[in-house]
Amino acid sequence: MLKKRRDLKLIVTSATINPQKFSRHFSDAPVIEVSGRTWLVEVRYAPPEEDEDSGERGDATQQAILNAVDELSKEDRGDILVFLSGEREIRETAESLHRHRLQVTEVLPLYARLSPADQGRIFKPSGQRRIVLATNVAETSLTVPGIRHVIDTGFARISRYSHRSKIQRLPVDPRIARMLLEAAHTHALREMLVIAAALSVQDPRDRPMDKRQQADEAHALFVNEESDFLGFLELWKFVEEKRRHLTQRKFRRLCREYFLSYTRILEWHDIHRQLRAQMHDMGYRDNKEFPGYETLHRAVLSGLLSHIGFKQTGKGKGYLGARNSQFHLFPGSALFGNNPKWLVAAELVETTKLYARVCARVQPEWIESLAGHLVRHSYSGPHWQAKRGQVGAYEKVTLFGVVLVPRRRINFGPIDPKQSREIFIRYGLVQGDFHTRAPFWRHNRELVEYVQDMEARTRRLDLLVDEERMYAFYDQRIPEGVYSKAQLEKWLRKASRNKLRLLHMELEDVMARQSDASAEAQFPKELDISGMRLPLEYHFEPGHEADGVTLVVPAGALKQVSPGRLDWLVPGLLEEKLVTLLKGLPKSLRKQFVPVPDYAARALQKLQVSDTPLVQALGQALKQLSGGTYVPEDAWNEAALPDYLRMRVRVIDTEGQTLAAGRDILSLQQRYADRAETLPPQAGTHELARQGLSRWDFAELPEQVETRNHGITLTAYPALVDEGDSVAIEVLGSENEARIAHRAGLRRLFMLAMPKEMRQLRKQLPGLQQMRLQYAKAAKPPVSPAVKGKQDLESELLALIIDRTFLLDRPDIRDQKSFEARLQQYSGDLSTHAAEITRLAGDILAAYQQVRKNLSSITQIDWLASTQDMQSQLDRLVYHGFLQQVPWEQLLQYPRYLRALGHRLDKLRGGGALRDQQRMNELQAVHADWLARWQAANGKSVVDQRLEEIRWMLEELRVSLFAQELKTAYPVSVKRIARRWRELGL
């Protein structure tokens, strides 16, 4: 231009350039020097404290500026010029100075995008001290009047020239640079360049004070509710699309319409172009597909690790940030109100509160993977993990004080091998919480279990060595660095080549002292019950539900277990139980057996294990040893026995799973009666089982067979079972129930073998209708395992006739030949027995009806005790089902018993009330004890033959007391019954 315009004069002025270089460049142009005044300058250095968040906007640099201002203020009130590197740094420093509350001071920012009016304020005195904040570019381009002091932070934006692109490179914030590099390596560079450029300029979105609502509505188009960074991408897509298709004038109008700063949009675009060129120069290329939310925000996180936040619980609480800082979401953020649990922020700005601006939702695992060496790990609660075969612990991960992972399970072995080895040996090997196929382990556990079992059986805790001795055994043999199952097995494979039994223990390694040689016999592992060898389990833990001895019984065999047999426990505990029983006697009896241990030992020599209840057998033995001292059965305080002196029963199913456990065998038998009907429960699959039989066309039925249940050999009892119109063969678990069922099955089979005779018999039952009317008011049957409920009279009579003809007092039938022989031999007696039984039943029911009628007619109140006693006797004699339940010999006595009741009533009406009361008082001396015991046994569904014997003696006693003229079947008296009561051990 100078060559074309000779009249043009070019003047270059500057206070800092090299004039000689410029003169040579412009063809040796003349240099005019204007000398000004010079001033003495004092230079002071005040470096800020080191800070991880170093930079011009960091806390340390900002504090250093404030300190410098305070230091200069102490000397004079002259104006201060502060050099900073850029617009954002100027704005943040201005905010810091405002918060510092300087007296009579005006803070004046100075940067290119300020309006001319705002820039001109620095030249207009205001009467206050001024602090001018300017970029260091202004240092060479303008002179600010009145400046007395200069503060230089030492930061500058330095352009770098690229020889390849022939352009200057833009200086990049280290945080943004880290984001760009991460994005370049994870195929997210295209989007990150937009975000990086946006973070390098002032937000291009305007929000005027008087048009905030309109601005927010316009900006809603670019909102992403999970990430403000993605909001930048939406805005970029919008403005780039419009910029390509609109004229500059229309684009400016569009920016005003959407409240966007045209100049900042251009700056954003320019910085994006420069950053993109720089990255391309470095060999990186843009990705073609969107990388996904996680990938992009991982790249963002990589440069903003100190700007993460964790949402705190509680109303009004914000986020916990790095170094225990507390901040809140900026209200202008798209995330405001959503409050994600974790977020990352582009910047933290303090106004009335510390706010996080430009935020996004993130996950803590993203942070941890990016933070690398910056995270801190702490460990707690090391413990043995048997399933994994390793020592585990809980890890806590923090970054700048923010907890990323509060509690995570980890393998603790590599972290602390020494402590892990100790835990492995102590809790895995010594305490037995370990699983391996290594031969030593099974061998050692068998030794330990043998000693533990012996402790439980003998009820002592001094046989097994303590844990320290076992720990020392392994500690001396297992090398350092072995702290897990995998390492131990690997070491064993190598070591065993030289020494095969390196870790095998001997009995003396686990047993502190030898046990009594007789322990095996005193505390057996099995108990013989009705020919079955049932397992025994021992547990020594006072207060524990399983303390003592436990008998394992399959449900199907439960009915075969005699409650009396369980009283005897095992030999090793029997003497202790005898001593405890004797000590529990009332003092008047106990003093007869002093010293108690001696009597217990002597009684033990006399006792023989049986199904007889222990107290009954013990009472008989003591009677012999003491010369006749009688101990009533109810004097024994069995309820006071400790649990370990009472057998516990564990009921199992066919799979060996526990159904129930307890020490009340009768309760368990009642509870699982249905399961115990057959053995095993699916007895229908037994080879002997058959159904729908109407004649004996099957092989001989054995009295018992053996079955297996979960490895236990059990005894079962085949029996014929009455099914109404046919007979079945079932294998039952109870010998008594099998006997009762087989008798009913034989009875039905005899009936099926004589269809013609049975039809004729039903037609020829004389007086059946009359007897039914008399029987209708009979009492309900007592609770008894043999009584199944209300019986039909015809069925009872027919059953009794068949029993009397073919079964009563005759051998059992188990084969076809015996059955047919019995049928042929006695079928001719059927009509004779039918006549006998119907006549007997008619007599009994007629007498029953008469007595019942006479009792109901008595209304005298002073006879109430007598009539109630007679009614109770009558109900125990005649009830539904009595023809089947009462023994034949006793049924024959029923007419006499009922006549005796009638005589007693006649005497009562004839004025014998006083004498009746006297006789009843004599009866009660023995009757009350019997009734209490009988009701207790009946409530447990137990038939005690001793009580049955006393019952019939009491019936004879009633005849003797109230109708002596009818005579008794044998001599009887109150004394005789009391003596027999004692003889029976009751």
Coordinates of N, CA, C and O in Angstrom, one line a residue, residues 817-893:
K817 N -53.9 -121.9 53.6 CA -54.3 -123.3 54.1 C -54.9 -123.1 55.5 O -55.9 -123.7 55.7
S818 N -54.3 -122.3 56.3 CA -54.8 -122.2 57.7 C -56.2 -121.4 57.6 O -57.1 -121.8 58.4
F819 N -56.3 -120.5 56.7 CA -57.6 -119.8 56.6 C -58.7 -120.7 56.2 O -59.8 -120.7 56.8
E820 N -58.5 -121.5 55.1 CA -59.5 -122.4 54.6 C -59.8 -123.4 55.6 O -61.0 -123.8 55.8
A821 N -58.8 -123.9 56.4 CA -59.1 -124.9 57.4 C -59.9 -124.4 58.5 O -60.9 -125.0 59.0
R822 N -59.6 -123.2 58.9 CA -60.4 -122.5 60.0 C -61.9 -122.3 59.5 O -62.8 -122.5 60.3
L823 N -62.0 -121.9 58.3 CA -63.3 -121.6 57.7 C -64.2 -122.9 57.7 O -65.3 -122.9 58.1
Q824 N -63.5 -124.0 57.2 CA -64.3 -125.2 57.1 C -64.6 -125.8 58.5 O -65.7 -126.4 58.7
Q825 N -63.6 -125.7 59.4 CA -63.8 -126.3 60.7 C -64.9 -125.6 61.6 O -65.6 -126.3 62.3
Y826 N -65.0 -124.3 61.5 CA -65.9 -123.6 62.5 C -67.1 -122.9 61.9 O -67.9 -122.3 62.6
S827 N -67.2 -122.9 60.6 CA -68.3 -122.2 59.9 C -69.7 -122.8 60.4 O -70.7 -122.1 60.5
G828 N -69.7 -124.0 60.8 CA -70.9 -124.6 61.3 C -71.3 -124.1 62.7 O -72.5 -124.2 63.1
D829 N -70.4 -123.4 63.4 CA -70.8 -122.9 64.7 C -71.3 -121.5 64.6 O -71.6 -120.8 65.7
L830 N -71.4 -121.0 63.4 CA -71.8 -119.6 63.2 C -73.1 -119.2 63.9 O -73.3 -118.3 64.6
S831 N -74.1 -120.1 63.6 CA -75.5 -119.8 64.1 C -75.5 -119.9 65.6 O -76.2 -119.2 66.3
T832 N -74.8 -120.9 66.2 CA -74.7 -121.0 67.7 C -74.2 -119.8 68.3 O -74.7 -119.2 69.3
H833 N -73.1 -119.3 67.8 CA -72.4 -118.1 68.4 C -73.3 -116.9 68.1 O -73.3 -115.9 69.0
A834 N -74.0 -116.8 67.0 CA -74.9 -115.7 66.7 C -76.0 -115.6 67.8 O -76.3 -114.5 68.3
A835 N -76.6 -116.8 68.1 CA -77.6 -116.8 69.1 C -77.1 -116.4 70.4 O -77.8 -115.6 71.2
E836 N -75.9 -116.9 70.8 CA -75.3 -116.6 72.1 C -75.0 -115.1 72.2 O -75.4 -114.5 73.3
I837 N -74.5 -114.5 71.2 CA -74.1 -113.1 71.2 C -75.3 -112.2 71.2 O -75.3 -111.2 71.9
T838 N -76.3 -112.5 70.4 CA -77.4 -111.6 70.3 C -78.2 -111.7 71.6 O -78.8 -110.6 72.1
R839 N -78.3 -112.9 72.3 CA -78.9 -113.0 73.5 C -78.2 -112.2 74.6 O -78.8 -111.4 75.4
L840 N -76.8 -112.3 74.6 CA -76.0 -111.5 75.6 C -76.2 -110.0 75.4 O -76.4 -109.2 76.3
A841 N -76.1 -109.6 74.1 CA -76.2 -108.2 73.8 C -77.6 -107.6 74.2 O -77.8 -106.5 74.7
G842 N -78.7 -108.5 73.9 CA -80.0 -108.1 74.3 C -80.2 -107.9 75.8 O -80.8 -106.9 76.2
D843 N -79.6 -108.8 76.6 CA -79.6 -108.7 78.0 C -78.9 -107.4 78.5 O -79.4 -106.7 79.4
I844 N -77.7 -107.2 77.9 CA -76.9 -106.0 78.3 C -77.7 -104.8 78.0 O -77.8 -103.9 78.9
L845 N -78.2 -104.6 76.8 CA -78.8 -103.4 76.4 C -80.2 -103.2 77.1 O -80.5 -102.0 77.4
A846 N -80.9 -104.2 77.4 CA -82.1 -104.1 78.1 C -81.9 -103.6 79.6 O -82.5 -102.7 80.1
A847 N -80.9 -104.2 80.2 CA -80.5 -103.8 81.6 C -80.0 -102.4 81.6 O -80.3 -101.6 82.5
Y848 N -79.2 -102.1 80.5 CA -78.6 -100.7 80.4 C -79.8 -99.7 80.3 O -79.8 -98.6 81.0
Q849 N -80.8 -100.0 79.5 CA -81.9 -99.0 79.3 C -82.6 -98.8 80.6 O -83.0 -97.7 80.9
Q850 N -82.9 -100.0 81.3 CA -83.6 -99.9 82.5 C -82.9 -99.0 83.6 O -83.5 -98.2 84.3
V851 N -81.6 -99.3 83.8 CA -80.8 -98.5 84.7 C -80.8 -97.1 84.4 O -80.9 -96.2 85.2
R852 N -80.6 -96.8 83.1 CA -80.5 -95.4 82.6 C -81.8 -94.7 82.9 O -81.9 -93.6 83.3
K853 N -83.0 -95.4 82.6 CA -84.3 -94.8 82.9 C -84.5 -94.6 84.3 O -85.0 -93.5 84.7
N854 N -84.1 -95.5 85.2 CA -84.3 -95.3 86.6 C -83.4 -94.2 87.2 O -83.9 -93.4 88.0
L855 N -82.2 -94.1 86.6 CA -81.3 -93.0 87.1 C -81.9 -91.6 86.7 O -81.8 -90.7 87.5
S856 N -82.5 -91.5 85.5 CA -83.0 -90.2 85.1 C -84.3 -89.8 85.9 O -84.6 -88.6 85.8
S857 N -84.9 -90.8 86.5 CA -86.1 -90.5 87.3 C -85.8 -89.9 88.7 O -86.7 -89.5 89.3
I858 N -84.6 -90.1 89.1 CA -84.2 -89.6 90.5 C -84.0 -88.1 90.5 O -83.2 -87.6 89.7
T859 N -84.7 -87.4 91.4 CA -84.6 -86.0 91.5 C -84.1 -85.5 92.8 O -83.9 -84.3 93.0
Q860 N -84.0 -86.4 93.8 CA -83.5 -86.0 95.1 C -82.1 -85.4 95.0 O -81.2 -86.0 94.6
I861 N -82.0 -84.2 95.6 CA -80.7 -83.4 95.5 C -79.7 -84.1 96.3 O -78.5 -84.1 96.0
D862 N -80.1 -84.7 97.5 CA -79.1 -85.3 98.4 C -78.6 -86.6 97.9 O -77.7 -87.3 98.5
W863 N -79.1 -87.1 96.8 CA -78.7 -88.3 96.2 C -77.8 -88.1 95.0 O -77.4 -89.0 94.2
L864 N -77.5 -86.8 94.7 CA -76.8 -86.4 93.5 C -75.4 -87.1 93.4 O -75.0 -87.6 92.3
A865 N -74.6 -87.1 94.5 CA -73.3 -87.7 94.4 C -73.4 -89.2 94.0 O -72.6 -89.7 93.2
S866 N -74.4 -89.9 94.5 CA -74.5 -91.3 94.2 C -75.0 -91.5 92.8 O -74.4 -92.4 92.1
T867 N -75.9 -90.7 92.3 CA -76.4 -90.9 90.9 C -75.3 -90.5 89.9 O -75.2 -91.2 88.9
Q868 N -74.5 -89.5 90.2 CA -73.5 -89.2 89.3 C -72.4 -90.3 89.2 O -71.9 -90.6 88.2
D869 N -72.1 -90.9 90.4 CA -71.2 -92.0 90.4 C -71.7 -93.2 89.6 O -71.0 -93.8 88.8
M870 N -73.0 -93.5 89.7 CA -73.6 -94.6 88.9 C -73.6 -94.3 87.4 O -73.4 -95.1 86.6
Q871 N -73.9 -93.0 87.1 CA -74.0 -92.6 85.7 C -72.6 -92.7 85.0 O -72.5 -93.2 83.9
S872 N -71.5 -92.3 85.8 CA -70.2 -92.4 85.3 C -69.8 -93.9 85.0 O -69.2 -94.3 84.0
Q873 N -70.2 -94.8 86.0 CA -69.9 -96.2 85.9 C -70.7 -96.8 84.6 O -70.1 -97.5 83.8
L874 N -71.9 -96.4 84.5 CA -72.7 -96.9 83.3 C -72.1 -96.4 82.0 O -72.0 -97.2 81.1
D875 N -71.6 -95.2 81.9 CA -71.0 -94.7 80.6 C -69.7 -95.4 80.3 O -69.4 -95.5 79.2
R876 N -69.0 -95.8 81.4 CA -67.7 -96.5 81.1 C -68.0 -98.0 80.7 O -67.1 -98.6 80.1
L877 N -69.2 -98.5 81.1 CA -69.5 -99.9 80.7 C -70.1 -100.0 79.3 O -69.7 -100.8 78.5
V878 N -71.1 -99.1 79.0 CA -71.8 -99.2 77.7 C -71.6 -97.9 77.0 O -72.0 -96.8 77.4
Y879 N -70.9 -98.0 75.8 CA -70.6 -96.9 75.0 C -70.6 -97.4 73.5 O -70.5 -98.6 73.3
H880 N -70.7 -96.6 72.6 CA -70.7 -97.0 71.2 C -69.3 -97.6 70.9 O -68.3 -97.0 71.0
G881 N -69.4 -98.9 70.5 CA -68.2 -99.6 70.2 C -67.7 -100.6 71.3 O -66.7 -101.3 71.1
F882 N -68.5 -100.7 72.4 CA -68.0 -101.5 73.5 C -68.0 -103.0 73.2 O -67.2 -103.7 73.7
L883 N -68.9 -103.4 72.3 CA -68.9 -104.8 72.0 C -67.6 -105.3 71.3 O -67.2 -106.5 71.4
Q884 N -67.0 -104.4 70.6 CA -65.7 -104.7 69.9 C -64.5 -104.4 70.8 O -63.5 -105.1 70.7
Q885 N -64.6 -103.5 71.8 CA -63.4 -103.1 72.6 C -63.3 -103.9 73.9 O -62.2 -104.1 74.4
V886 N -64.4 -104.3 74.5 CA -64.3 -105.0 75.8 C -64.0 -106.5 75.6 O -64.6 -107.1 74.7
P887 N -63.0 -107.0 76.3 CA -62.7 -108.4 76.2 C -63.9 -109.3 76.4 O -64.8 -109.0 77.2
W888 N -64.0 -110.4 75.7 CA -65.1 -111.3 75.8 C -65.4 -111.8 77.2 O -66.6 -111.8 77.6
E889 N -64.3 -112.1 78.0 CA -64.5 -112.6 79.3 C -65.2 -111.5 80.2 O -66.0 -111.8 81.1
Q890 N -64.9 -110.2 79.9 CA -65.6 -109.2 80.7 C -67.0 -108.9 80.2 O -67.8 -108.5 81.0
L891 N -67.2 -109.1 78.9 CA -68.6 -108.9 78.4 C -69.5 -109.9 79.1 O -70.7 -109.5 79.4
L892 N -69.1 -111.1 79.3 CA -69.9 -112.1 80.0 C -70.3 -111.6 81.4 O -71.4 -112.1 81.9
Q893 N -69.5 -110.7 82.0 CA -69.8 -110.2 83.4 C -70.8 -109.0 83.4 O -71.3 -108.6 84.4

